[in-house]
Amino acid sequence: DHFKQVNDRFGHDAGDELLRAIALRLQHALRQPDQLYRLGGDEFTLLVSNASAETARIVGERLIAALRKPFDIAGTCIDFVTLSIGIALCPLDGQDAVTLTKAADSAMYLAKRQRSHIVIGPATQGTPQE
């Protein structure tokens, strides 16, 4: 959240450096089998095998905690970028990548609208979790 402000205030080079720093922090907060991918822009997706809703929420909280510390980007302190996380569970929210991605995306936008940090997908009624 608020990533556009980085590009607007500090330029796209700073935004690109911040994205790399965010990816590195997120990667360090994950377990070895978890896989992190950048979808595009400032959106990432994470694949976690055999995770319950509770496990997914715990992983989400760990990722949020990893980004709480400010970033130093070219001597500029960036402390206002946060995460909104949408979680989709297989098979509850879908069984293929396209359906699961759409479910996670919907949950993420609900998290943004509700100013929650984490929303678990449609199959669990999009209940905000913090």
PDB file of C-alpha atoms in Angstrom, residues 4-109:
ATOM      1  CA  LYS A   4       2.679   4.950  -5.866  1.00  0.00           C
ATOM      2  CA  GLN A   5       3.730   7.710  -3.458  1.00  0.00           C
ATOM      3  CA  VAL A   6       7.302   6.387  -3.587  1.00  0.00           C
ATOM      4  CA  ASN A   7       7.459   6.713  -7.368  1.00  0.00           C
ATOM      5  CA  ASP A   8       5.741  10.111  -7.273  1.00  0.00           C
ATOM      6  CA  ARG A   9       7.908  11.596  -4.511  1.00  0.00           C
ATOM      7  CA  PHE A  10      11.277   9.922  -5.050  1.00  0.00           C
ATOM      8  CA  GLY A  11      11.226   8.689  -8.664  1.00  0.00           C
ATOM      9  CA  HIS A  12      10.960   5.324 -10.379  1.00  0.00           C
ATOM     10  CA  ASP A  13      14.565   4.353  -9.641  1.00  0.00           C
ATOM     11  CA  ALA A  14      13.806   4.627  -5.918  1.00  0.00           C
ATOM     12  CA  GLY A  15      10.599   2.651  -6.482  1.00  0.00           C
ATOM     13  CA  ASP A  16      12.518  -0.101  -8.268  1.00  0.00           C
ATOM     14  CA  GLU A  17      15.107  -0.237  -5.482  1.00  0.00           C
ATOM     15  CA  LEU A  18      12.333  -0.382  -2.889  1.00  0.00           C
ATOM     16  CA  LEU A  19      10.666  -3.280  -4.717  1.00  0.00           C
ATOM     17  CA  ARG A  20      13.953  -5.208  -4.641  1.00  0.00           C
ATOM     18  CA  ALA A  21      14.369  -4.456  -0.918  1.00  0.00           C
ATOM     19  CA  ILE A  22      10.780  -5.525  -0.195  1.00  0.00           C
ATOM     20  CA  ALA A  23      11.236  -8.777  -2.138  1.00  0.00           C
ATOM     21  CA  LEU A  24      14.412  -9.534  -0.198  1.00  0.00           C
ATOM     22  CA  ARG A  25      12.746  -8.932   3.176  1.00  0.00           C
ATOM     23  CA  LEU A  26       9.734 -11.009   2.230  1.00  0.00           C
ATOM     24  CA  GLN A  27      11.980 -13.830   0.983  1.00  0.00           C
ATOM     25  CA  HIS A  28      13.878 -13.846   4.291  1.00  0.00           C
ATOM     26  CA  ALA A  29      10.594 -14.086   6.234  1.00  0.00           C
ATOM     27  CA  LEU A  30       9.518 -17.274   4.453  1.00  0.00           C
ATOM     28  CA  ARG A  31      10.065 -20.925   5.112  1.00  0.00           C
ATOM     29  CA  GLN A  32      12.287 -22.796   2.672  1.00  0.00           C
ATOM     30  CA  PRO A  33       9.515 -24.484   0.643  1.00  0.00           C
ATOM     31  CA  ASP A  34       7.434 -21.286   0.238  1.00  0.00           C
ATOM     32  CA  GLN A  35       7.754 -19.576  -3.147  1.00  0.00           C
ATOM     33  CA  LEU A  36       7.482 -15.810  -3.680  1.00  0.00           C
ATOM     34  CA  TYR A  37       6.806 -14.286  -7.110  1.00  0.00           C
ATOM     35  CA  ARG A  38       6.331 -10.731  -8.323  1.00  0.00           C
ATOM     36  CA  LEU A  39       3.168 -10.531 -10.410  1.00  0.00           C
ATOM     37  CA  GLY A  40       3.900  -7.040 -11.671  1.00  0.00           C
ATOM     38  CA  GLY A  41       3.890  -3.495 -10.383  1.00  0.00           C
ATOM     39  CA  ASP A  42       3.889  -3.683  -6.605  1.00  0.00           C
ATOM     40  CA  GLU A  43       2.012  -6.999  -6.363  1.00  0.00           C
ATOM     41  CA  PHE A  44       3.554 -10.234  -5.192  1.00  0.00           C
ATOM     42  CA  THR A  45       2.129 -13.702  -4.832  1.00  0.00           C
ATOM     43  CA  LEU A  46       3.223 -16.400  -2.450  1.00  0.00           C
ATOM     44  CA  LEU A  47       2.648 -20.124  -2.762  1.00  0.00           C
ATOM     45  CA  VAL A  48       2.505 -21.989   0.534  1.00  0.00           C
ATOM     46  CA  SER A  49       1.983 -25.751   0.367  1.00  0.00           C
ATOM     47  CA  ASN A  50      -0.446 -27.577   2.628  1.00  0.00           C
ATOM     48  CA  ALA A  51      -1.417 -24.480   4.603  1.00  0.00           C
ATOM     49  CA  SER A  52      -4.565 -24.072   6.633  1.00  0.00           C
ATOM     50  CA  ALA A  53      -6.252 -20.690   6.931  1.00  0.00           C
ATOM     51  CA  GLU A  54      -4.554 -20.251  10.299  1.00  0.00           C
ATOM     52  CA  THR A  55      -1.108 -21.096   8.912  1.00  0.00           C
ATOM     53  CA  ALA A  56      -1.647 -18.715   5.993  1.00  0.00           C
ATOM     54  CA  ARG A  57      -2.664 -15.951   8.416  1.00  0.00           C
ATOM     55  CA  ILE A  58       0.462 -16.554  10.520  1.00  0.00           C
ATOM     56  CA  VAL A  59       2.651 -16.367   7.399  1.00  0.00           C
ATOM     57  CA  GLY A  60       0.868 -13.131   6.434  1.00  0.00           C
ATOM     58  CA  GLU A  61       1.524 -11.647   9.864  1.00  0.00           C
ATOM     59  CA  ARG A  62       5.195 -12.591   9.559  1.00  0.00           C
ATOM     60  CA  LEU A  63       5.380 -10.783   6.205  1.00  0.00           C
ATOM     61  CA  ILE A  64       3.714  -7.683   7.635  1.00  0.00           C
ATOM     62  CA  ALA A  65       6.181  -7.680  10.533  1.00  0.00           C
ATOM     63  CA  ALA A  66       9.091  -7.965   8.080  1.00  0.00           C
ATOM     64  CA  LEU A  67       8.051  -4.696   6.420  1.00  0.00           C
ATOM     65  CA  ARG A  68       7.424  -2.675   9.594  1.00  0.00           C
ATOM     66  CA  LYS A  69      11.031  -1.532   9.838  1.00  0.00           C
ATOM     67  CA  PRO A  70      11.639   1.527   7.591  1.00  0.00           C
ATOM     68  CA  PHE A  71      13.609   1.160   4.384  1.00  0.00           C
ATOM     69  CA  ASP A  72      16.703   3.225   3.603  1.00  0.00           C
ATOM     70  CA  ILE A  73      16.579   3.808  -0.134  1.00  0.00           C
ATOM     71  CA  ALA A  74      19.487   5.913  -1.418  1.00  0.00           C
ATOM     72  CA  GLY A  75      19.665   7.757   1.894  1.00  0.00           C
ATOM     73  CA  THR A  76      15.906   8.336   2.076  1.00  0.00           C
ATOM     74  CA  CYS A  77      13.869   6.806   4.893  1.00  0.00           C
ATOM     75  CA  ILE A  78      10.697   5.195   3.547  1.00  0.00           C
ATOM     76  CA  ASP A  79       8.439   4.198   6.421  1.00  0.00           C
ATOM     77  CA  PHE A  80       4.928   4.509   5.011  1.00  0.00           C
ATOM     78  CA  VAL A  81       4.667   1.474   2.706  1.00  0.00           C
ATOM     79  CA  THR A  82       2.474  -1.296   4.141  1.00  0.00           C
ATOM     80  CA  LEU A  83       0.974  -4.600   3.008  1.00  0.00           C
ATOM     81  CA  SER A  84      -2.552  -5.627   2.190  1.00  0.00           C
ATOM     82  CA  ILE A  85      -2.723  -9.396   1.902  1.00  0.00           C
ATOM     83  CA  GLY A  86      -5.413 -11.441   0.203  1.00  0.00           C
ATOM     84  CA  ILE A  87      -5.328 -15.157   0.848  1.00  0.00           C
ATOM     85  CA  ALA A  88      -6.944 -17.846  -1.301  1.00  0.00           C
ATOM     86  CA  LEU A  89      -7.053 -21.436  -0.128  1.00  0.00           C
ATOM     87  CA  CYS A  90      -7.000 -24.473  -2.385  1.00  0.00           C
ATOM     88  CA  PRO A  91      -9.423 -26.214  -2.877  1.00  0.00           C
ATOM     89  CA  LEU A  92     -11.877 -23.955  -0.980  1.00  0.00           C
ATOM     90  CA  ASP A  93     -11.408 -20.894  -3.212  1.00  0.00           C
ATOM     91  CA  GLY A  94     -10.518 -22.767  -6.404  1.00  0.00           C
ATOM     92  CA  GLN A  95      -8.371 -25.534  -7.772  1.00  0.00           C
ATOM     93  CA  ASP A  96      -6.522 -23.836 -10.614  1.00  0.00           C
ATOM     94  CA  ALA A  97      -4.049 -20.954 -10.711  1.00  0.00           C
ATOM     95  CA  VAL A  98      -6.383 -18.509 -12.469  1.00  0.00           C
ATOM     96  CA  THR A  99      -9.280 -19.017 -10.046  1.00  0.00           C
ATOM     97  CA  LEU A 100      -7.034 -18.912  -6.989  1.00  0.00           C
ATOM     98  CA  THR A 101      -5.280 -15.758  -8.209  1.00  0.00           C
ATOM     99  CA  LYS A 102      -8.631 -14.034  -8.776  1.00  0.00           C
ATOM    100  CA  ALA A 103      -9.840 -15.081  -5.317  1.00  0.00           C
ATOM    101  CA  ALA A 104      -6.648 -13.828  -3.667  1.00  0.00           C
ATOM    102  CA  ASP A 105      -6.862 -10.576  -5.641  1.00  0.00           C
ATOM    103  CA  SER A 106     -10.469 -10.023  -4.512  1.00  0.00           C
ATOM    104  CA  ALA A 107      -9.475 -10.696  -0.907  1.00  0.00           C
ATOM    105  CA  MET A 108      -6.560  -8.261  -1.213  1.00  0.00           C
ATOM    106  CA  TYR A 109      -8.809  -5.466  -2.509  1.00  0.00           C
TER     107      TYR A 109
END
